[in-house]
PDB file of C-alpha atoms in Angstrom:
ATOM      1  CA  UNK T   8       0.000   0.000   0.000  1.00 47.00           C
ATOM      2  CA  UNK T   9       1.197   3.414  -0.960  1.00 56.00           C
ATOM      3  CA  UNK T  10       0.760   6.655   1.147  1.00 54.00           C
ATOM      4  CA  UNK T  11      -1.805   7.881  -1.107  1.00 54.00           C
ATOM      5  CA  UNK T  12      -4.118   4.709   0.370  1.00 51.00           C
ATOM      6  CA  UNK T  13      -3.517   6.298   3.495  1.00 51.00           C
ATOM      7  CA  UNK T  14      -6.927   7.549   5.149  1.00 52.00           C
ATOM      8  CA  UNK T  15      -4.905  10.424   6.658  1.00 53.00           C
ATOM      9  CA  UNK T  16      -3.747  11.391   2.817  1.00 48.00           C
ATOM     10  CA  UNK T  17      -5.165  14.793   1.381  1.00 56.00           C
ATOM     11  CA  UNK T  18      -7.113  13.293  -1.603  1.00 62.00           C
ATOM     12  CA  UNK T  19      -8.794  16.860  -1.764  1.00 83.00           C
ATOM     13  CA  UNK T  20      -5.567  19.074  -2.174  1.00 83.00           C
ATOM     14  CA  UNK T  21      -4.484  16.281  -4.975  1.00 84.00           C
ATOM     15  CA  UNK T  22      -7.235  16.998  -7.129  1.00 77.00           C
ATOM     16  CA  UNK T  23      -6.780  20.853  -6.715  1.00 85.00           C
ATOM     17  CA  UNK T  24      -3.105  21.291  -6.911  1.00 87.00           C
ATOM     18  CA  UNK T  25      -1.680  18.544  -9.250  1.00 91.00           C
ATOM     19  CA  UNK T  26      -1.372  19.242 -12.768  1.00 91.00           C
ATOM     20  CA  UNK T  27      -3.566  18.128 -15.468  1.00 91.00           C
ATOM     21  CA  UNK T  28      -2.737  16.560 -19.143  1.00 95.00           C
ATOM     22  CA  UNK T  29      -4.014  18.588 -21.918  1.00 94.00           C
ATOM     23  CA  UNK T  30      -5.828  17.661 -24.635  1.00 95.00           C
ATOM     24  CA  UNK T  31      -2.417  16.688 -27.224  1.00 95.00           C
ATOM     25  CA  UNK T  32      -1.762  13.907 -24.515  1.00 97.00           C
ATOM     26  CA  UNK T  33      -5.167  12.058 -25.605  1.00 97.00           C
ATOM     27  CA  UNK T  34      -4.508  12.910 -29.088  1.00 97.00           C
ATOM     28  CA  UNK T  35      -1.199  10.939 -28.843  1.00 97.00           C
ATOM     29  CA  UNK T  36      -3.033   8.288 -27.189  1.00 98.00           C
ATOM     30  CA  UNK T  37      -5.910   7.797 -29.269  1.00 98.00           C
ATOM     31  CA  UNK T  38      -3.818   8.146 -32.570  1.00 98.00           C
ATOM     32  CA  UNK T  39      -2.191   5.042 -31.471  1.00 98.00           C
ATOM     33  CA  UNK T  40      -5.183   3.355 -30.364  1.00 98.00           C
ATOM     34  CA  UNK T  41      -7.002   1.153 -33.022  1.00 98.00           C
ATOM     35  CA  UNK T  42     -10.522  -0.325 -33.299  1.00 98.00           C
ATOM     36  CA  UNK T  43     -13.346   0.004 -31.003  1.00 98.00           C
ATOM     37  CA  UNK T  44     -13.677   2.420 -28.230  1.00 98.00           C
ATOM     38  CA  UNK T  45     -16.345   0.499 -26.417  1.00 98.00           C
ATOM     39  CA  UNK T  46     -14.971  -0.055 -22.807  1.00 98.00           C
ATOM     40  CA  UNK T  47     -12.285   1.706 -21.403  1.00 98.00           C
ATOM     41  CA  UNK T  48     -10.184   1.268 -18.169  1.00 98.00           C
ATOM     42  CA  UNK T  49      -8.184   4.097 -15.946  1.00 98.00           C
ATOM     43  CA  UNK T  50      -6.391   2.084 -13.151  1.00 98.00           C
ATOM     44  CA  UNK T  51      -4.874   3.924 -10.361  1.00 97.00           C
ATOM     45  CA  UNK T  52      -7.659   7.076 -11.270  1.00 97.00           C
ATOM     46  CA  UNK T  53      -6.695   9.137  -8.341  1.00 95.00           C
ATOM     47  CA  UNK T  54      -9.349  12.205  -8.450  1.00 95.00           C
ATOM     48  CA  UNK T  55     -10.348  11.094 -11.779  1.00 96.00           C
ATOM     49  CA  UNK T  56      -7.592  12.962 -13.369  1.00 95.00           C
ATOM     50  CA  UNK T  57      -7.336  10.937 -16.563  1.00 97.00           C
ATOM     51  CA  UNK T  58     -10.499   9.095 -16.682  1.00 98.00           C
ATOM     52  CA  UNK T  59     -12.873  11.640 -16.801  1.00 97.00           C
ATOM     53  CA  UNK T  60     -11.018  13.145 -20.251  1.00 97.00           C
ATOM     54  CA  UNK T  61     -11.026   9.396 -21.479  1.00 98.00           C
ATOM     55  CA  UNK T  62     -15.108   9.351 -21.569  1.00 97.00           C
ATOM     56  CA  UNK T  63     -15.154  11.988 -24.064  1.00 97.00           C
ATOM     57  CA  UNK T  64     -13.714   9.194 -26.541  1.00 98.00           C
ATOM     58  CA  UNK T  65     -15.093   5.856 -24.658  1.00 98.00           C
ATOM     59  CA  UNK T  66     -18.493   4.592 -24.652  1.00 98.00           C
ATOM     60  CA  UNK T  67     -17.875   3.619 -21.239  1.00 98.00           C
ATOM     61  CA  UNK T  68     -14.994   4.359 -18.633  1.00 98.00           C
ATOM     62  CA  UNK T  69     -14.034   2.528 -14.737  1.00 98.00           C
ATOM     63  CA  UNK T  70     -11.812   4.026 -13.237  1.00 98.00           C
ATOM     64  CA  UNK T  71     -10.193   2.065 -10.111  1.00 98.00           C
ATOM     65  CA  UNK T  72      -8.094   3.165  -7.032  1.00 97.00           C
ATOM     66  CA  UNK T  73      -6.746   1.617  -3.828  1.00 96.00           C
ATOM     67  CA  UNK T  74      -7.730   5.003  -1.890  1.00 95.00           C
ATOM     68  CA  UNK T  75     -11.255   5.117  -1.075  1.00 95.00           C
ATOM     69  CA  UNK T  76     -10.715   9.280  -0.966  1.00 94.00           C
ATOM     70  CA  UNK T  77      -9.629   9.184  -4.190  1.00 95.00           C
ATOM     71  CA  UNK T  78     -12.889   7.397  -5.597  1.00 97.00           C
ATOM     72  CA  UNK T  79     -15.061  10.017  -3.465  1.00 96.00           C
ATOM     73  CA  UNK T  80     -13.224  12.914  -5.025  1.00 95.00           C
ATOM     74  CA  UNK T  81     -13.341  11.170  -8.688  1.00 97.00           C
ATOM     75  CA  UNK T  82     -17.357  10.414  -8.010  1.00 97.00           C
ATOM     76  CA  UNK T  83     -17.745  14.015  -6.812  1.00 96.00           C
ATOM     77  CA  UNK T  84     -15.841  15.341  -9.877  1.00 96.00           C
ATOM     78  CA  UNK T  85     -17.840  13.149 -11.965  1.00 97.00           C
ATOM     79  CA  UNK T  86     -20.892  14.027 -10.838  1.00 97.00           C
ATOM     80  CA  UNK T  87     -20.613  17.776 -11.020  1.00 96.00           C
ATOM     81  CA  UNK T  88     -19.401  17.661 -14.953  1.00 95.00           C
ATOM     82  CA  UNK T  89     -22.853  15.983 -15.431  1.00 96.00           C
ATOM     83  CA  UNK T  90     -20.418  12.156 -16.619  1.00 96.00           C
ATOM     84  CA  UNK T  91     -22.902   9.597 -17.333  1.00 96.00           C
ATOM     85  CA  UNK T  92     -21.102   6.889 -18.648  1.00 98.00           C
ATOM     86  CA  UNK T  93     -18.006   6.791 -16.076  1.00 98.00           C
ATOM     87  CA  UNK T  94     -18.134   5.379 -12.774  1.00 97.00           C
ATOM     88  CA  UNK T  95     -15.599   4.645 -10.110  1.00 98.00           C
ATOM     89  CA  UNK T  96     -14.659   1.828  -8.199  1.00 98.00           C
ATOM     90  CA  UNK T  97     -12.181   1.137  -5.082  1.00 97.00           C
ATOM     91  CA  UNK T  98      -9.727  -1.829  -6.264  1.00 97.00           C
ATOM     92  CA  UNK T  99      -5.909  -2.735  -6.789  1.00 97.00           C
ATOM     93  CA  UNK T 100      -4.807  -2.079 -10.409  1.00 98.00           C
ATOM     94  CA  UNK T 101      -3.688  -6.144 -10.531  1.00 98.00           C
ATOM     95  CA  UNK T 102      -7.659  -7.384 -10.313  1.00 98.00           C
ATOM     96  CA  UNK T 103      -9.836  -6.822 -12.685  1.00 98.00           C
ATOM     97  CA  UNK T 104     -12.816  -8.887 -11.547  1.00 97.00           C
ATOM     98  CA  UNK T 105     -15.447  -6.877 -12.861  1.00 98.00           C
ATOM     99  CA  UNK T 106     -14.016  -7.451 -16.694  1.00 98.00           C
ATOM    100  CA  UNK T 107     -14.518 -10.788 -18.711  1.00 98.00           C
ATOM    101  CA  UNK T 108     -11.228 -11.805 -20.733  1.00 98.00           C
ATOM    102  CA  UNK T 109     -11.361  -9.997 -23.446  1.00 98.00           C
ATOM    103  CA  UNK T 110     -13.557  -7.527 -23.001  1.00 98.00           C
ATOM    104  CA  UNK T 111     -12.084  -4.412 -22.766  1.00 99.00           C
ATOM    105  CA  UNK T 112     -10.371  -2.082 -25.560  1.00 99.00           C
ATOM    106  CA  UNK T 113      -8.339   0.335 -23.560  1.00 99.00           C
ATOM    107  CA  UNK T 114      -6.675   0.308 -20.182  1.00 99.00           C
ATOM    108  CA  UNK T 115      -4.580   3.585 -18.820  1.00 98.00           C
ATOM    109  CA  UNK T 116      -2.725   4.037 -15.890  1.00 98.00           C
ATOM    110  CA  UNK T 117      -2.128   7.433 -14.950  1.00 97.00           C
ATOM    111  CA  UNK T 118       0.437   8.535 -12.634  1.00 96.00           C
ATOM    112  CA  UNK T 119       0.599   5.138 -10.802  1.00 97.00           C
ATOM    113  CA  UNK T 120       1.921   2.339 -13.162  1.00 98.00           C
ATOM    114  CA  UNK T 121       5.046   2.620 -10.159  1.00 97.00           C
ATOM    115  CA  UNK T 122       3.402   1.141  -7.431  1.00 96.00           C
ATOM    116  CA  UNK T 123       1.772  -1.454  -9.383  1.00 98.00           C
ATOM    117  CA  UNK T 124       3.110  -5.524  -8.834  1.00 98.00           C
ATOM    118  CA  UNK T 125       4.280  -5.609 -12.537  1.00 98.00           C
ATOM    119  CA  UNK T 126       4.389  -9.029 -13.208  1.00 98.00           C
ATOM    120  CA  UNK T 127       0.877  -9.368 -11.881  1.00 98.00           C
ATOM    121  CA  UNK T 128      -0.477  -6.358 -14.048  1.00 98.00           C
ATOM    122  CA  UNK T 129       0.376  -7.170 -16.837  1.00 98.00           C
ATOM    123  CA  UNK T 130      -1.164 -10.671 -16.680  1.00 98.00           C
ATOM    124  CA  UNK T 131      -4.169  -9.802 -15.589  1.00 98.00           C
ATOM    125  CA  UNK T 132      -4.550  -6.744 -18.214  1.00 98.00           C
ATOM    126  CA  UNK T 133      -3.356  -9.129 -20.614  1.00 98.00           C
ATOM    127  CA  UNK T 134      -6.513 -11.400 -19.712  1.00 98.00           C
ATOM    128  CA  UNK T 135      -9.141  -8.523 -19.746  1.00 98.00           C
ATOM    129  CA  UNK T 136      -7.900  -6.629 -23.068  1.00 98.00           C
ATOM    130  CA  UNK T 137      -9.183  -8.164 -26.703  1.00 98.00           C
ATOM    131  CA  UNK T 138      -6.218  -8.751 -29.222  1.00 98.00           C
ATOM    132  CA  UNK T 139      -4.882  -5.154 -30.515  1.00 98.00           C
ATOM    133  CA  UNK T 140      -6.295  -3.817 -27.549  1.00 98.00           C
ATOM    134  CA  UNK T 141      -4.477  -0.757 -26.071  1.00 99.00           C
ATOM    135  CA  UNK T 142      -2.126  -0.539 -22.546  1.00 99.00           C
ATOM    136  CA  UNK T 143      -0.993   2.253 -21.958  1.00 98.00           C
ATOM    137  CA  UNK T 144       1.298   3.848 -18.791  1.00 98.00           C
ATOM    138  CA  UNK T 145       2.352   7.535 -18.591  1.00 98.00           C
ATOM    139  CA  UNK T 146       3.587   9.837 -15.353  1.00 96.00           C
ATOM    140  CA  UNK T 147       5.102  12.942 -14.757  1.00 96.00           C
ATOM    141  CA  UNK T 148       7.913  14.037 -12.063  1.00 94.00           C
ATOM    142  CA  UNK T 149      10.555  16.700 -10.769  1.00 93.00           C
ATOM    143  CA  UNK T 150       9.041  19.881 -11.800  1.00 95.00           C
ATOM    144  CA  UNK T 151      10.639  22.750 -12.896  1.00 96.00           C
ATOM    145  CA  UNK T 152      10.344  26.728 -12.637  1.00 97.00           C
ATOM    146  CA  UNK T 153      10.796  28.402 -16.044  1.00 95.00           C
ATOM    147  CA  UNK T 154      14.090  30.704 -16.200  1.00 93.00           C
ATOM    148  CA  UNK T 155      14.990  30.145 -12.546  1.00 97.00           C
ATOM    149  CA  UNK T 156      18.056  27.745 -12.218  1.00 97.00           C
ATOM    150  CA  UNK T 157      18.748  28.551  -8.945  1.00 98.00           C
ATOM    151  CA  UNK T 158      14.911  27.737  -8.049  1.00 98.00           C
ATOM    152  CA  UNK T 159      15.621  24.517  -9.581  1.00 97.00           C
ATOM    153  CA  UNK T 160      18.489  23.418  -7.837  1.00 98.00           C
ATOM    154  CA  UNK T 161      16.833  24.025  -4.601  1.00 98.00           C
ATOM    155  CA  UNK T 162      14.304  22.187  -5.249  1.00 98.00           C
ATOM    156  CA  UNK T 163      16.336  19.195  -6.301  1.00 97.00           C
ATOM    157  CA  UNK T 164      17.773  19.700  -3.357  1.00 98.00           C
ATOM    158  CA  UNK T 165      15.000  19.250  -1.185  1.00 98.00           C
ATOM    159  CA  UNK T 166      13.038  16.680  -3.304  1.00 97.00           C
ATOM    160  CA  UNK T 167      16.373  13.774  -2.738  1.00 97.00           C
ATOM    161  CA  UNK T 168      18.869  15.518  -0.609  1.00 97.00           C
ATOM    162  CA  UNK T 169      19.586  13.176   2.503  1.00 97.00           C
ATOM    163  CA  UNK T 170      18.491  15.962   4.865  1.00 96.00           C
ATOM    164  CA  UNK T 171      15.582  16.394   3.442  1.00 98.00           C
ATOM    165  CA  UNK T 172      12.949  14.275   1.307  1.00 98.00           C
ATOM    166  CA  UNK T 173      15.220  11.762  -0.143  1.00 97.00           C
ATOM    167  CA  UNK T 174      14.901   9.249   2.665  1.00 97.00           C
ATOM    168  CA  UNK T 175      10.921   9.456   2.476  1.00 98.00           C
ATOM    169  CA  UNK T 176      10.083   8.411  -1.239  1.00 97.00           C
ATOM    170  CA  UNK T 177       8.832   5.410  -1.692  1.00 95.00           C
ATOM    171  CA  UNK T 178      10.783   2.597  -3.770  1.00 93.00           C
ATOM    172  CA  UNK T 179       8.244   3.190  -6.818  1.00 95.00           C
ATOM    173  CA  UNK T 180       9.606   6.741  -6.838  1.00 95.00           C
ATOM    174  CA  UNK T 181      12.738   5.893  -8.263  1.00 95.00           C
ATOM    175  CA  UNK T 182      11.078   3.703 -11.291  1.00 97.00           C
ATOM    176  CA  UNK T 183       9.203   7.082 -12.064  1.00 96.00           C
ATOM    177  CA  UNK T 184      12.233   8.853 -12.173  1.00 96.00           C
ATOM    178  CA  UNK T 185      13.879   6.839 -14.316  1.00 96.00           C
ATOM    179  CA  UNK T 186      10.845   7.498 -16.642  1.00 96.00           C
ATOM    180  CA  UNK T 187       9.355   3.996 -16.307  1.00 97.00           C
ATOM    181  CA  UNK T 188      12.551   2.598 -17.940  1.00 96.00           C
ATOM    182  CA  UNK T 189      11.981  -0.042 -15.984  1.00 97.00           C
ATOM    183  CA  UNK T 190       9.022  -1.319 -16.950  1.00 98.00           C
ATOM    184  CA  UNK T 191       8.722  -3.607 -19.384  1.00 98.00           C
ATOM    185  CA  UNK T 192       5.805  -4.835 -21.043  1.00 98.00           C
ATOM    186  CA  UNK T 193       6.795  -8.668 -21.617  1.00 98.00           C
ATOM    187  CA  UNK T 194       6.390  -9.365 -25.414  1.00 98.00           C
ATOM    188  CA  UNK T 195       5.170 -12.783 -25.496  1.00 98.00           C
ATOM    189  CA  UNK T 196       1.721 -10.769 -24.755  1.00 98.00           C
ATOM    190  CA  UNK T 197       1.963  -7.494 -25.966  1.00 98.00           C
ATOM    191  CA  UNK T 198       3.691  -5.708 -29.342  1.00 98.00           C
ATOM    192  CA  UNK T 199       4.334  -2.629 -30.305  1.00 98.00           C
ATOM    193  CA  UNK T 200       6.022  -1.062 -27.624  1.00 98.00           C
ATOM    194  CA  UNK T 201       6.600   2.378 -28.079  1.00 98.00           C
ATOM    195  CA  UNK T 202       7.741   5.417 -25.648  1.00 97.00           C
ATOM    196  CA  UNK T 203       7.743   9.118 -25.624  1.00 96.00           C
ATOM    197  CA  UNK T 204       9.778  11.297 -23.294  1.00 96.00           C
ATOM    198  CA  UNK T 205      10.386  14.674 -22.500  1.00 97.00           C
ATOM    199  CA  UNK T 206      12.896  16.121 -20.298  1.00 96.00           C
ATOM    200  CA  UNK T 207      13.007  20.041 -19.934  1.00 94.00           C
ATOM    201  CA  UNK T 208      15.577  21.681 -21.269  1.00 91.00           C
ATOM    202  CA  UNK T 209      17.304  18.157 -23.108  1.00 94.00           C
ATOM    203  CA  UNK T 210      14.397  16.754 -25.443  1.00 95.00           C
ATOM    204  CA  UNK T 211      11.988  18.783 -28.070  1.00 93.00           C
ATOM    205  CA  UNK T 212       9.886  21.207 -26.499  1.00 90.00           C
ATOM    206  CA  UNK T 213       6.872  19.470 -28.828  1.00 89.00           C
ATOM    207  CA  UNK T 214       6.838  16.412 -26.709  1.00 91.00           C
ATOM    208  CA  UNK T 215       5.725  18.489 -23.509  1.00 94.00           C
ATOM    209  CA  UNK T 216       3.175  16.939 -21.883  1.00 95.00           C
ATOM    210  CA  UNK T 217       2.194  18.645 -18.319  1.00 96.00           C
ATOM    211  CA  UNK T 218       2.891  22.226 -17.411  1.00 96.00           C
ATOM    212  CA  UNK T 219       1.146  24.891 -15.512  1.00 95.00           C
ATOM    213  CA  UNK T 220       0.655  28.356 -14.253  1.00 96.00           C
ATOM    214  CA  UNK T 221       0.928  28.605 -10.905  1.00 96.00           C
ATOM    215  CA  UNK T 222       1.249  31.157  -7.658  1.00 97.00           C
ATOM    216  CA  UNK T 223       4.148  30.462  -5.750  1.00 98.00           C
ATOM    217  CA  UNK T 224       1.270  29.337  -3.352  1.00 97.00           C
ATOM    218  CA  UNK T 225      -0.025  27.297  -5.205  1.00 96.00           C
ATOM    219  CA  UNK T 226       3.413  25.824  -5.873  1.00 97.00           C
ATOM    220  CA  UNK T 227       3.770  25.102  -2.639  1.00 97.00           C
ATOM    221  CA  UNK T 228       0.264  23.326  -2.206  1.00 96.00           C
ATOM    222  CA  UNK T 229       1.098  20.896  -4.729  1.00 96.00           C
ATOM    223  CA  UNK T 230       4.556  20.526  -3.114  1.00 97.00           C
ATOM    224  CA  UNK T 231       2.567  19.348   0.283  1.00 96.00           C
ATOM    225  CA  UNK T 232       0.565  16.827  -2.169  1.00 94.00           C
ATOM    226  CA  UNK T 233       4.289  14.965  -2.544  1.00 96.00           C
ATOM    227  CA  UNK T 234       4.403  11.413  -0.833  1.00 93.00           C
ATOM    228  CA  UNK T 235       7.213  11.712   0.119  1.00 96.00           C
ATOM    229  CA  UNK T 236       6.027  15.257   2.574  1.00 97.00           C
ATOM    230  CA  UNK T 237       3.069  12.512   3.799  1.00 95.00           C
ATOM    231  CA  UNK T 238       5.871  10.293   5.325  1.00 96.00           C
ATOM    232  CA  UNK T 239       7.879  12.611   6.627  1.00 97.00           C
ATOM    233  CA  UNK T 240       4.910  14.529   8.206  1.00 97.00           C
ATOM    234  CA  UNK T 241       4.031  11.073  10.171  1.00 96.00           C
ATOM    235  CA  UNK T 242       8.172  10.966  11.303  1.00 97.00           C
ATOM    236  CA  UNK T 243       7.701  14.616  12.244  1.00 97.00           C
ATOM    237  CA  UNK T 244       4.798  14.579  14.208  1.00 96.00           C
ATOM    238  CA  UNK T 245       5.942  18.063  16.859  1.00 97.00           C
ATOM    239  CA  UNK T 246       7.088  19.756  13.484  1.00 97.00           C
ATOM    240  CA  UNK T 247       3.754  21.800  12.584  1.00 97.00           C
ATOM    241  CA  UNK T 248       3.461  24.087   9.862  1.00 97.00           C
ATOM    242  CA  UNK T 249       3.057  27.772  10.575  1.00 97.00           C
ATOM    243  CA  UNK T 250      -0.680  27.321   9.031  1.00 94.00           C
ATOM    244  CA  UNK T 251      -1.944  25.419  11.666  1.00 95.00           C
ATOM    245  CA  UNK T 252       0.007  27.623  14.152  1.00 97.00           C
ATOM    246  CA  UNK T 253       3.079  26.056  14.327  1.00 98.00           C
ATOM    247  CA  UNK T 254       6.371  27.530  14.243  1.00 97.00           C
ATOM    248  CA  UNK T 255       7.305  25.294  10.807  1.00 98.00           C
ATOM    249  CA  UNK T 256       7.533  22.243   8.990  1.00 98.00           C
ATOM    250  CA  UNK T 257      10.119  21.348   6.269  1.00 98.00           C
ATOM    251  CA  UNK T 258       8.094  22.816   3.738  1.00 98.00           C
ATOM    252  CA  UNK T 259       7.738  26.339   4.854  1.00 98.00           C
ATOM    253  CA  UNK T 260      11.924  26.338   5.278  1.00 98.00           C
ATOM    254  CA  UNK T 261      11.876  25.435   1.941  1.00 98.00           C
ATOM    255  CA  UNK T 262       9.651  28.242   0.686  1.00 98.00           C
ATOM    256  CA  UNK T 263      11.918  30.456   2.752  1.00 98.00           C
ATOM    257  CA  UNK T 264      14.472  29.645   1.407  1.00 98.00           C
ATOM    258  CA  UNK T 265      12.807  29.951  -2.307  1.00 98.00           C
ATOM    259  CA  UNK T 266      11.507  33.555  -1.362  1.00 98.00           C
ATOM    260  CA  UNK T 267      14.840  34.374  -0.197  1.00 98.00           C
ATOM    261  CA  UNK T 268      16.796  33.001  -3.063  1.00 98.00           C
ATOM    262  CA  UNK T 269      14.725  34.620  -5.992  1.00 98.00           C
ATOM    263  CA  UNK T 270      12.517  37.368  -4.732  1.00 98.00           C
ATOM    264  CA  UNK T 271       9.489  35.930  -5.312  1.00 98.00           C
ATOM    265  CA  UNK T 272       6.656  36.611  -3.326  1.00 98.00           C
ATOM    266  CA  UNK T 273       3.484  33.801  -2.488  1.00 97.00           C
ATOM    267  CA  UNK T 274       1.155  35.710  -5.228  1.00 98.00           C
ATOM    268  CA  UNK T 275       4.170  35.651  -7.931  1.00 98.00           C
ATOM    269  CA  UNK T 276       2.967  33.823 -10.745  1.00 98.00           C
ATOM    270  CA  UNK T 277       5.190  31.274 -12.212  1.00 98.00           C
ATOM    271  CA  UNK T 278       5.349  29.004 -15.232  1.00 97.00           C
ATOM    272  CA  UNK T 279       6.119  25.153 -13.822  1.00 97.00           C
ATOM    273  CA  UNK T 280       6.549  22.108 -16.142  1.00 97.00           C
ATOM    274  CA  UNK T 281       7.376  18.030 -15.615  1.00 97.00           C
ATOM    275  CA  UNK T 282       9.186  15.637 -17.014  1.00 97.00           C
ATOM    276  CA  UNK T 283       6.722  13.487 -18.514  1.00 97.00           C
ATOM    277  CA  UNK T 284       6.539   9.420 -20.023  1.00 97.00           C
ATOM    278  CA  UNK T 285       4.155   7.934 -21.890  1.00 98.00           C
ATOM    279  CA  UNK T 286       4.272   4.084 -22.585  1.00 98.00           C
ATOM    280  CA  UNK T 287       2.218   2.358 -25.164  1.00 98.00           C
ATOM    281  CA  UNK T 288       2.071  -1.258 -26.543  1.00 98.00           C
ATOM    282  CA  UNK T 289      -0.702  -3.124 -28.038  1.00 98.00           C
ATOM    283  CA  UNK T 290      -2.352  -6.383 -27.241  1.00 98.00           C
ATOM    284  CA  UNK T 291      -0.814  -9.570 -29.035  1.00 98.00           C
TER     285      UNK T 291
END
């Protein structure tokens, strides 16, 4: 179980403050895509980030999550954008009970493809998806502030540094950061295999995926969203952020030292991208 499974997790301050994909990210995925668009799959939903886009182009979407407050934030979101044919269900990404074998035409996993037992996943999507059915896995990580190097290092810094969040990711972290790498689709059941990166600053600009605007606030917010923060939070139980009256917790020395460092101010606005990965491959 990941921290985000935790009851105590912020599955609230997820859905506001992570980024979003925009719309070239489901053009990418649907140009690859072939053949029916009947019954689609979004394991590891979170908030409902990617399977709520997905039922523009399905007849029908499930999304699935471990977290029970992620499924009451994706029903909520669901049911405000008036989503009829999506629904959302609490379940591990390697059980699919609720799909006969080959049934199913497309199966995402958004942000989470990291925590997932691999060997296990792919069997059982494998089982569920028809021939030429598609799998696909895609993530973002280590975000970046536009034209600020010095911004950047610090928050490299604090994101692995020793002293500071390094010790708290979880092992699925580092498959992320090596841009799902490691993951490999075994191709006695799937073919076609292709990937698509983009690192800021090293790979074509055209292959950005996630990027936002965002308040230094706001920066910060997302920053708290980290799993990483949510385990060293429960290490750090006497260290309490000044917002609930405490004198600090590591992330408010860290915004400090960012205000301090640049001249920014909370209500400076501030262009942020990701590093990004999207994984495709087809059913044999």
């Amino acid at each position: 179980m990941t921290s985000f499974s935790d009851s105590s997790y912020g599955s609230k301050a997820y859905a506001d403050f992570r980024p979003s994909y925009p719309s070239k990210l489901y053009t990418v995925l649907l140009d690859y895509h072939q053949g029916a668009k009947t019954f689609a799959i979004d394991q590891g939903c979170g908030p409902g980030t990617a399977a709520l886009p997905l039922a523009a182009y399905f007849t029908k979407v499930i999304g699935t999550d471990p977290s029970a407050g992620m499924i009451e934030q994706a029903t909520k979101a669901a049911a405000a954008k008036h989503f009829t044919n999506v629904q959302f269900m609490k379940s591990p990404a390697e059980e699919i009970p609720f799909a006969a074998n080959g049934s199913v035409d497309f199966i995402s996993a958004s942000q989470a493809a990291h925590w997932f037992d691999h060997d296990k996943w792919f069997n059982e999507t494998a089982r569920v998806l028809r021939p030429g059915g598609t799998l696909t896995f895609f993530g973002y990580l280590d975000h970046t502030y536009k034209n600020s190097p010095i911004a950047n290092e610090i928050i490299q810094e604090f994101s692995y540094g020793k002293n500071y969040l390094g010790p708290y990711w979880e092992p699925g972290r580092y498959i992320l950061r090596n841009l799902y790498r490691d993951i490999h689709p075994p191709t006695s059941l799937f073919r076609d295999i292709e990937r698509q990166l983009y690192i800021p600053g090293q790979t074509d600009e055209a292959f950005q995926m996630v990027a936002k605007t965002m308040t230094l606030a706001a920066s910060e917010e997302y920053v708290r969203t980290w799993s990483s923060f949510h385990n060293w939070c429960k290490e750090h139980p006497g260290e309490i952020a000044r917002r609930h009256n405490g004198e600090g917790d590591i992330v408010d020395r860290l915004f400090d030292r960012l205000r301090g460092s640049t001249g920014w101010t909370d209500k400076t606005v501030l262009e942020i991208e990701w590093s990004s990965v999207i994984a495709l491959c087809r059913r044999r």
